[in-house]
Coordinates of C-alpha atoms and ligand atoms in Angstrom, one line a residue:
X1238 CA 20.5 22.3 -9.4
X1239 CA 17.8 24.9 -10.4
X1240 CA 18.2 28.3 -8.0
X1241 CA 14.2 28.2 -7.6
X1242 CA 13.3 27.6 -4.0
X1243 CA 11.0 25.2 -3.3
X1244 CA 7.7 26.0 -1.5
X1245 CA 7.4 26.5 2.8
X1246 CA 5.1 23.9 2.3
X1247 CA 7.3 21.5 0.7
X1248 CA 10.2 22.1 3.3
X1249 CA 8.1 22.4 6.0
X1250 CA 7.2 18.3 5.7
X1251 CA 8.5 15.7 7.9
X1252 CA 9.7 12.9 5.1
X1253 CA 6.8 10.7 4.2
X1254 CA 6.5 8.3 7.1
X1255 CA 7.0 5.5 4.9
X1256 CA 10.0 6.4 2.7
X1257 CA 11.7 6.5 6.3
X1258 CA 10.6 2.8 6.6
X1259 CA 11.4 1.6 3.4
X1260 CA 15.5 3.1 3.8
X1261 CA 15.4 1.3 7.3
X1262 CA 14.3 -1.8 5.9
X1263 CA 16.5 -2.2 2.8
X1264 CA 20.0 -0.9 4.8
X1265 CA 19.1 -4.2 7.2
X1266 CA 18.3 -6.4 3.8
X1267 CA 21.7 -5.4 2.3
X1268 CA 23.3 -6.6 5.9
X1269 CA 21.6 -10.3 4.5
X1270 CA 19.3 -10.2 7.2
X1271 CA 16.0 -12.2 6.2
X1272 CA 13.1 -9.3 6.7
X1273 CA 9.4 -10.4 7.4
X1274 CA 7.3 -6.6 6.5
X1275 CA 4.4 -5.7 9.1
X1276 CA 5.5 -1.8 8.4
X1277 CA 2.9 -0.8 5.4
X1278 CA -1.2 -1.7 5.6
X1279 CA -0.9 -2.9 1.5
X1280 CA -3.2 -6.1 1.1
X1281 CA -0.8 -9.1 -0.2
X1282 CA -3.8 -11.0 -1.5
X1283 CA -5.1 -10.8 -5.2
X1284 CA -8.3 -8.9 -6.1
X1285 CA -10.7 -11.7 -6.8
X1286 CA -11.4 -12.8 -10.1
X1287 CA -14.1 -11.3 -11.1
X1288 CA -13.4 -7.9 -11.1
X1289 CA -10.4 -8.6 -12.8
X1290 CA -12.2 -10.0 -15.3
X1291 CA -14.2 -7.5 -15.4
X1292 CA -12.0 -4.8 -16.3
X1293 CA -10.7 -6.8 -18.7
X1294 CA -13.9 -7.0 -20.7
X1295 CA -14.3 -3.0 -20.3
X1296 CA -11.3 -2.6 -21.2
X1297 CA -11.2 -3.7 -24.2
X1298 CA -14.3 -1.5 -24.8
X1299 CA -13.3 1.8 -26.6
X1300 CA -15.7 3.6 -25.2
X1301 CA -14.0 3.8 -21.7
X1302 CA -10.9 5.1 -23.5
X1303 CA -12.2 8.5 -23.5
X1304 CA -12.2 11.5 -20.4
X1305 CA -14.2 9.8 -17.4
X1306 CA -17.0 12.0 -16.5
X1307 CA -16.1 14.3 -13.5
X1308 CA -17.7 13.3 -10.5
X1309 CA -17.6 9.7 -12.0
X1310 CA -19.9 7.8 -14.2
X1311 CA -23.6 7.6 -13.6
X1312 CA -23.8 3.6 -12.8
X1313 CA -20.5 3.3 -10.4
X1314 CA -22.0 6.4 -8.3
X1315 CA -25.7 4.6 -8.3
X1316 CA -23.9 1.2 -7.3
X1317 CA -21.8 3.3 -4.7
X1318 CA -25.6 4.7 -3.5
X1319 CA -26.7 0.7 -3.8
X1320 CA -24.2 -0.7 -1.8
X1321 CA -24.8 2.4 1.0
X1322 CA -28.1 1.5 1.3
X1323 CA -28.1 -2.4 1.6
X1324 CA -24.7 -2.3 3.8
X1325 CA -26.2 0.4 6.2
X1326 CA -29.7 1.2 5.2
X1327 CA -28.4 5.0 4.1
X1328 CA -30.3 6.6 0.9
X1329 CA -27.9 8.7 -1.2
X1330 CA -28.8 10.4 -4.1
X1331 CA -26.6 8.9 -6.6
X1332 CA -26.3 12.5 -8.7
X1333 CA -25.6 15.1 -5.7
X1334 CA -24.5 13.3 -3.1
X1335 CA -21.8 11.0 -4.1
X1336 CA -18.4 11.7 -6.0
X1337 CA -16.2 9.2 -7.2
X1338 CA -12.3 9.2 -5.9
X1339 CA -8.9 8.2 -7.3
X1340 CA -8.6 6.5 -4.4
X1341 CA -10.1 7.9 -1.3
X1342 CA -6.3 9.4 -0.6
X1343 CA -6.8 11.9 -3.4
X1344 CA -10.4 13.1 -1.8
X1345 CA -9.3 13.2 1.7
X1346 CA -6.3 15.3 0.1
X1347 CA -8.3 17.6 -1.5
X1348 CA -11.1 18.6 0.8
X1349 CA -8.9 21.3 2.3
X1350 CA -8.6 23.1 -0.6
X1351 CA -12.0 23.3 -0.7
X1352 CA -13.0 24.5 2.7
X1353 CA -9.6 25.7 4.4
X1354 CA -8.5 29.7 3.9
X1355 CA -5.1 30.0 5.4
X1356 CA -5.1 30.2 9.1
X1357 CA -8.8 28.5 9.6
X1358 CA -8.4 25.1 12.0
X1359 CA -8.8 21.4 11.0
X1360 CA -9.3 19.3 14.0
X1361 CA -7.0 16.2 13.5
X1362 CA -6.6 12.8 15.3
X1363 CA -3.2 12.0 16.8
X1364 CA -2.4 9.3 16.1
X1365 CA -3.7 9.5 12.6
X1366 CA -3.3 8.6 8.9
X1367 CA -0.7 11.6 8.0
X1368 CA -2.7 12.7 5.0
X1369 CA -5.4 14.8 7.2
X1370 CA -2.3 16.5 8.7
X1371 CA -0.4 17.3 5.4
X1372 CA -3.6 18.3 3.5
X1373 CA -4.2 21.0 5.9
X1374 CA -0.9 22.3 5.8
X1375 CA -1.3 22.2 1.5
X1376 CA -4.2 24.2 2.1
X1377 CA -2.1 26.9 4.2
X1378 CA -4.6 25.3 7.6
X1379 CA -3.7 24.7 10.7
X1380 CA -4.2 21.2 12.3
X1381 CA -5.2 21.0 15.8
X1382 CA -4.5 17.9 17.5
X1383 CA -7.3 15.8 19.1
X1384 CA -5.0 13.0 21.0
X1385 CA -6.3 9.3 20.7
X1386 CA -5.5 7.9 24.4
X1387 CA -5.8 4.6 25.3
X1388 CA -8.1 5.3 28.3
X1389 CA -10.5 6.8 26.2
X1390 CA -10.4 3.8 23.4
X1391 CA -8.4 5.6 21.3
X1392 CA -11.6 8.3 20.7
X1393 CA -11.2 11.9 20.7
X1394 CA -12.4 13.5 23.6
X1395 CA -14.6 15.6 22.4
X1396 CA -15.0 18.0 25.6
X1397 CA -11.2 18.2 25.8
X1398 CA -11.2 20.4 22.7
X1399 CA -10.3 23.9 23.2
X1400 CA -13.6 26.2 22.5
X1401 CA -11.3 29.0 20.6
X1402 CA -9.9 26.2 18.4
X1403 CA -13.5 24.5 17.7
X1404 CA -14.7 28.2 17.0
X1405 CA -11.9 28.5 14.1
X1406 CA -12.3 24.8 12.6
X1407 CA -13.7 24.3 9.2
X1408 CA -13.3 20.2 9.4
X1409 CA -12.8 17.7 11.4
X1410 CA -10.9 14.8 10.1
X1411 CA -12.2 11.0 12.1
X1412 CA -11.3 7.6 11.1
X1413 CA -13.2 4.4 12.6
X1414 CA -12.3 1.6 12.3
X1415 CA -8.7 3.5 13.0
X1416 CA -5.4 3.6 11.4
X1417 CA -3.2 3.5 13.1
X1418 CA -4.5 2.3 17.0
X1419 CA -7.6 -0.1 15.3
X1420 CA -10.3 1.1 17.7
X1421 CA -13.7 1.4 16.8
X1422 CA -16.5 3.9 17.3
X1423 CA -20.0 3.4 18.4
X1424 CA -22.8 5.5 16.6
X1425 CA -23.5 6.4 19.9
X1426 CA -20.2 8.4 20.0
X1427 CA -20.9 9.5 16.5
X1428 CA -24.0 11.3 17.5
X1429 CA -22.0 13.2 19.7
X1430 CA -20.0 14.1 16.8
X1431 CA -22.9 15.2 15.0
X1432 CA -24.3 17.4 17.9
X1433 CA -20.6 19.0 18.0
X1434 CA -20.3 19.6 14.4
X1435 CA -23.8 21.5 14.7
X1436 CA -22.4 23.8 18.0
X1437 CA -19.5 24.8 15.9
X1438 CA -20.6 24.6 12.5
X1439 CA -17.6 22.7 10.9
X1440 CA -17.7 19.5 8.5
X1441 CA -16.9 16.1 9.7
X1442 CA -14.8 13.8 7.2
X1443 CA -15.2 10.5 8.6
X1444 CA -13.0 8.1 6.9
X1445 CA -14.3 5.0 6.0
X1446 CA -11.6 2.6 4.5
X1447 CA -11.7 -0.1 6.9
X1448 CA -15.0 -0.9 7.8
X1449 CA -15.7 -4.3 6.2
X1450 CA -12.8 -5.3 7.9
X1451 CA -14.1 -6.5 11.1
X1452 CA -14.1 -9.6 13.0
X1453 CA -15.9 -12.0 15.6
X1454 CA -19.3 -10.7 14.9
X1455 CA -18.4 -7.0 14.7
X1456 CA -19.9 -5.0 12.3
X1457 CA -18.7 -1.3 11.8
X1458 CA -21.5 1.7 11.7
X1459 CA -21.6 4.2 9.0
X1460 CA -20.8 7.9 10.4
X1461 CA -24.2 8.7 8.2
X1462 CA -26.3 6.3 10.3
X1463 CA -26.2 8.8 12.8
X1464 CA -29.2 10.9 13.0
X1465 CA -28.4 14.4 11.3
X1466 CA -25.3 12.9 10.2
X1467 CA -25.8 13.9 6.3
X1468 CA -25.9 17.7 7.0
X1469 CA -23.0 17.9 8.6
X1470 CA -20.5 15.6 7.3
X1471 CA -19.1 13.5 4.3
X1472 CA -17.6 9.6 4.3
X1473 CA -14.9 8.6 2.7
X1474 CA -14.4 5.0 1.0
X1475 CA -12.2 2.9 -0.5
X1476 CA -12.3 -0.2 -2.6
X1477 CA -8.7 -0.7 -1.7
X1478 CA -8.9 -2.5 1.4
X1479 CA -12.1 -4.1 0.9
X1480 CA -11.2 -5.6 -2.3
X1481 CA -7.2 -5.9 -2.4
X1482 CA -7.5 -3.2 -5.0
X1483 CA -4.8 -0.4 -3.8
X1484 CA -3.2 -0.3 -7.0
X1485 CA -6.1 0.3 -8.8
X1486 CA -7.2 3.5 -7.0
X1487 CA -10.8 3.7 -6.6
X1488 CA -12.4 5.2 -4.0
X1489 CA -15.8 7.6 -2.8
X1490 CA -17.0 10.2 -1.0
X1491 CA -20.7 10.3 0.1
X1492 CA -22.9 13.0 2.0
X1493 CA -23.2 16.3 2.3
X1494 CA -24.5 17.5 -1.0
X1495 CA -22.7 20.9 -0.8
X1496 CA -19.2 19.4 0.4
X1497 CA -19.6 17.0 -2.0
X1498 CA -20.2 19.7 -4.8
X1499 CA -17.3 21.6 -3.7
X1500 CA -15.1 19.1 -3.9
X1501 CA -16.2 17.8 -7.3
X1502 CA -15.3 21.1 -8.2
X1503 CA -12.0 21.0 -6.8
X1504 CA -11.3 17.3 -8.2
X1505 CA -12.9 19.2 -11.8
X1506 CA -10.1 21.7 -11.7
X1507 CA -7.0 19.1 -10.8
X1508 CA -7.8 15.5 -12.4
X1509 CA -9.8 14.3 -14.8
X1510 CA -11.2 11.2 -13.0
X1511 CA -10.9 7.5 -12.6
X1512 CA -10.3 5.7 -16.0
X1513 CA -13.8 4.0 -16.7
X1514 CA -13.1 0.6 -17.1
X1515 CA -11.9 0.8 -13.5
X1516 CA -15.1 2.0 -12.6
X1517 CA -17.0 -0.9 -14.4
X1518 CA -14.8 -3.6 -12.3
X1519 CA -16.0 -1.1 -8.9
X1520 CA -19.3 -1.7 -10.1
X1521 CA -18.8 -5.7 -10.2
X1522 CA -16.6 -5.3 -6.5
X1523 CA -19.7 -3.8 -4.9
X1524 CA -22.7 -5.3 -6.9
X1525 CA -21.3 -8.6 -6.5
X1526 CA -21.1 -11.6 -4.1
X1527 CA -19.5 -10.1 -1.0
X1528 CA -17.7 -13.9 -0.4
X1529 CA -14.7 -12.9 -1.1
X1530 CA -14.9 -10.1 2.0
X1531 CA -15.8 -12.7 3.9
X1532 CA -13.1 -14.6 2.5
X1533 CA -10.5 -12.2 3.7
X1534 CA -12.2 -11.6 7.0
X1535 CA -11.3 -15.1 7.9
X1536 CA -7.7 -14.9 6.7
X1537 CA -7.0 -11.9 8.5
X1538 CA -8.6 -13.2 11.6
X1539 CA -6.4 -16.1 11.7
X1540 CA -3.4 -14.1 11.0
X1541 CA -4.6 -11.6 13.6
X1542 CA -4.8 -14.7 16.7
X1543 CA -1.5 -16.2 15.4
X1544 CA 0.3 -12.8 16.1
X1545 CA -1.4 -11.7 19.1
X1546 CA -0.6 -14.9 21.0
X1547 CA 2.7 -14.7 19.8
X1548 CA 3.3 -11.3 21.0
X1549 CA 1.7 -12.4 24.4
X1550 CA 3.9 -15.1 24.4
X1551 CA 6.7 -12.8 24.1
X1552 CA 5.6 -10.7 26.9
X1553 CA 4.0 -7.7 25.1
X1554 CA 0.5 -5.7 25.7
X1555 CA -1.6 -6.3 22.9
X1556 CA -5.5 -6.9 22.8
X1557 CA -6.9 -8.6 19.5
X1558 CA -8.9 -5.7 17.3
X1559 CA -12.0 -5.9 16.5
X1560 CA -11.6 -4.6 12.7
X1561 CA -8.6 -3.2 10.8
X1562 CA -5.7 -5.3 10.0
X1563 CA -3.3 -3.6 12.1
X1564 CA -2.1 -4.5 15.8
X1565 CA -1.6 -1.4 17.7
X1566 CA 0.9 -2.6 20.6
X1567 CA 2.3 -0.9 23.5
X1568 CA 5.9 -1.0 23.6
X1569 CA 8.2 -2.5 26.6
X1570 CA 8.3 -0.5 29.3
X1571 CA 11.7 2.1 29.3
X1572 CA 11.2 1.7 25.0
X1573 CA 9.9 4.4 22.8
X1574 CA 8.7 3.8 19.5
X1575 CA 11.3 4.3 17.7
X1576 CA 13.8 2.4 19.5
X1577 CA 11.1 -0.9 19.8
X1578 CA 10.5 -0.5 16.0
X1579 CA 14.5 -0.5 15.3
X1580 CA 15.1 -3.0 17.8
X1581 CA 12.5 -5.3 16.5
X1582 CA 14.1 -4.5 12.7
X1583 CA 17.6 -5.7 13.9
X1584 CA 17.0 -8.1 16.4
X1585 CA 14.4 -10.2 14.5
X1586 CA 14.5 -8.7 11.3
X1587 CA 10.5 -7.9 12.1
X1588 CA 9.2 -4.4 10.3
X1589 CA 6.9 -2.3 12.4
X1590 CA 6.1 1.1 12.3
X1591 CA 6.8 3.3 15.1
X1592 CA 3.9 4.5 17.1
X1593 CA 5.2 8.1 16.7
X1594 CA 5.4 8.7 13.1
X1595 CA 1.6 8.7 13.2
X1596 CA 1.6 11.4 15.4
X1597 CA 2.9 12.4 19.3
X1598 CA 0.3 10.6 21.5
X1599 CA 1.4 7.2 18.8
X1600 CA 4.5 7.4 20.8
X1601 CA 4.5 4.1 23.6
X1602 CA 3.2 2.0 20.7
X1603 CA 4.4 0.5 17.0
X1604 CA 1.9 -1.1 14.6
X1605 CA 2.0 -4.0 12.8
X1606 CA 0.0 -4.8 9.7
X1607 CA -1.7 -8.0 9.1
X1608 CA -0.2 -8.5 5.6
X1609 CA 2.0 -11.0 5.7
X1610 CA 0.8 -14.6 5.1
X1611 CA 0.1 -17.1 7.8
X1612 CA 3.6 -18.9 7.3
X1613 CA 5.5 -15.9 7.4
X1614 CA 3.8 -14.5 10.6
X1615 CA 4.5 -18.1 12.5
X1616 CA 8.2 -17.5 11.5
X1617 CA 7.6 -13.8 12.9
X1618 CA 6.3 -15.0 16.1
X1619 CA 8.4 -17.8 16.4
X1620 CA 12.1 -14.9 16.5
X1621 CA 9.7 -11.9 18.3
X1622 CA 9.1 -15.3 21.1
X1623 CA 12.8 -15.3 21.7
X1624 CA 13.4 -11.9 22.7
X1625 CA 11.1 -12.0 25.4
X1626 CA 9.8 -8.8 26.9
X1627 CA 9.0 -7.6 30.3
X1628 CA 5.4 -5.1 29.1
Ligands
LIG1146 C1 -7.2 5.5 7.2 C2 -6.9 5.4 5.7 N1 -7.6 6.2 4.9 C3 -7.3 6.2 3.6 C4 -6.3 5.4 3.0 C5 -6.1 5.5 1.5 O1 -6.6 4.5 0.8 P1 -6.8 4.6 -0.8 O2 -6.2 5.9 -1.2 O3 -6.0 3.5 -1.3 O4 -8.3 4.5 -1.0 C6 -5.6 4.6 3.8 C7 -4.5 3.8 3.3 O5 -3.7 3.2 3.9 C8 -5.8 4.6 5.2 O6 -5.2 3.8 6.1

């Protein structure tokens, strides 16, 4: 046991909300009880075929052996600027105003370090993806919590934000379509975001991972569509969700030329980009036939209805989402989070995550993740029926 202490930074983190899940889940499975996993938003489908192939072939091509370029090569980030355009009619230039990601994880991770001095604010969603959070306290920052309430559709209240805490923020961190509640934003509400980011001169990282994930004739808006949007704010993406790719890790970040600069300096200074070859099969995800999105779409829809009317069945609150493939549901009433998710685990042998492990205002709620197939789920609904619950 070396005497070096570790970092406040290092003790000062709550244990990855996930690691916590996994322990729960495999002390149950060594009991022999039979677990169906809702608990992590990890795609159980293949990536289609063609991109596959495609990295295959490139490869096998010694020339993507070498460093990747920095801020990624030329032809992903002019397909990245390709697909912006024909997906929401936003013009990017390819050299300045897109970087490419090791998965949009490592970006959102890093953009502190490139805008947060210790002690400067980030304004962070609660309940949120825990990254925002935890890059903010790498960067020595201090997140300030913008609770996601159900009677505002799970949007920050904008007006609710203290002015002393806007005044010190640098960014502020947004994700729509959400992890972990699954609302969805309007670019109505966007615009508002815009005209608040200009008041207090911070950056807006809007995180984009789930918006091709959307059902019943929903389509989700860009953050840049909204008018000014570009000079005040970045977007991150991910081919992850999109594409079943998580193990792959590719992502991008698009906008703001100077926030995008910075953090291709940071990124410059850290990594040494995404291997090549992984770019070329990005190229062939976003350049080709989008089918297999659609695909998807309809796979997660139908897993989506089978659960929700399940979970009515069973007596719980839940409303189908319009994108994402996570059910945010409100737990029985007397049962917090924590106890619902745990009770669930042992009674049914059903993984969720607790509702407060994304953050304090998650508590009242667990989420489920649509990625378990469709005969797993019935089986799911069919133990989650018998417990019946008064919501
Ligand atoms: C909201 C959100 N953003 C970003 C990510 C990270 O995705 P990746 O690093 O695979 O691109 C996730 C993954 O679950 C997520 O839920």
């Amino acid at each position: 046991m070396s005497r070096v202490e570790k970092t406040e930074r290092l003790s000062k983190l709550p244990p990855y909300l996930f690691k916590e899940l996994d322990r729960k889940r495999e002390e149950v499975r060594s009991r022999g009880i039979d677990v169906i996993d809702f608990g992590v938003g990890d795609p159980d489908l293949p990536t289609p075929v063609h991109i596959v192939k495609r990295l295959c072939e490139a490869a096998h091509d010694p020339a993507t052996h070498r460093y990747p370029a920095y801020s990624g090569m030329r032809l992903f980030n002019e397909a990245v600027a390709r697909w912006y355009d024909g997906r929401f009619g936003v013009q990017l230039n390819a050299k300045s105003e897109v970087v490419t990601l090791i998965g949009s994880k490592e970006g959102i991770a890093h953009t502190p370090l490139a805008f947060v001095n210790p002690g400067d604010v980030v304004l962070v969603p609660d309940p949120a993806y825990p990254v925002y959070k935890i890059a903010t306290f790498f960067a020595g920052g201090e997140p300030v919590y913008m609770p996601l309430l159900d009677r505002n559709g799970f949007l920050p209240d904008l007006g609710a934000i203290p002015s002393d805490a806007a005044k010190r923020a640098k960014l502020m961190f947004l994700n729509y379509p959400n992890n972990p509640t699954a609302a969805t934003a309007t670019l109505e509400f966007f615009d508002e975001v815009v005209s608040f980011a200009k008041d207090y001169d911070l950056i807006v990282c809007h995180d984009n991972a789930y918006s091709e994930m959307c059902f019943d004739g929903y389509v989700a808006p860009s953050f840049l569509q909204a008018e000014g949007a570009k000079k005040v704010g970045i977007e991150f993406h991910s081919l992850s969700k999109t594409y079943n790719m998580t193990g792959w890790r590719l992502g991008f970040a698009v906008g703001l030329q100077d926030a995008i600069s910075a953090l291709g300096t940071i990124k410059s200074n850290i990594d040494s980009g995404a291997f090549d070859a992984i770019q070329y099969a990005g190229i062939a995800a976003l350049d080709g036939s989008q089918s297999c999105v659609d695909e998807m779409r309809t796979i997660y829809r139908e897993r989506r209805d089978i659960l929700v009317a399940g979970l009515r069945e069973a007596g719980l609150r839940i409303e189908p989402p319009k994108a994402t493939f996570y059910l945010w549901i409100k737990t029985p009433e007397g049962l917090g989070s924590s106890e619902f998710s745990t009770f669930l685990l042992e009674k049914a042998g059903v993984v969720t995550t607790p509702g407060n492990g994304f953050g304090p205002s998650g508590e009242g709620f667990v989420r489920m993740a649509l990625c378990v197939n469709k005969e797993r789920s019935l089986e799911a609904v069919e133990r989650l029926k018998s417990l019946k619950f008064a919501a």
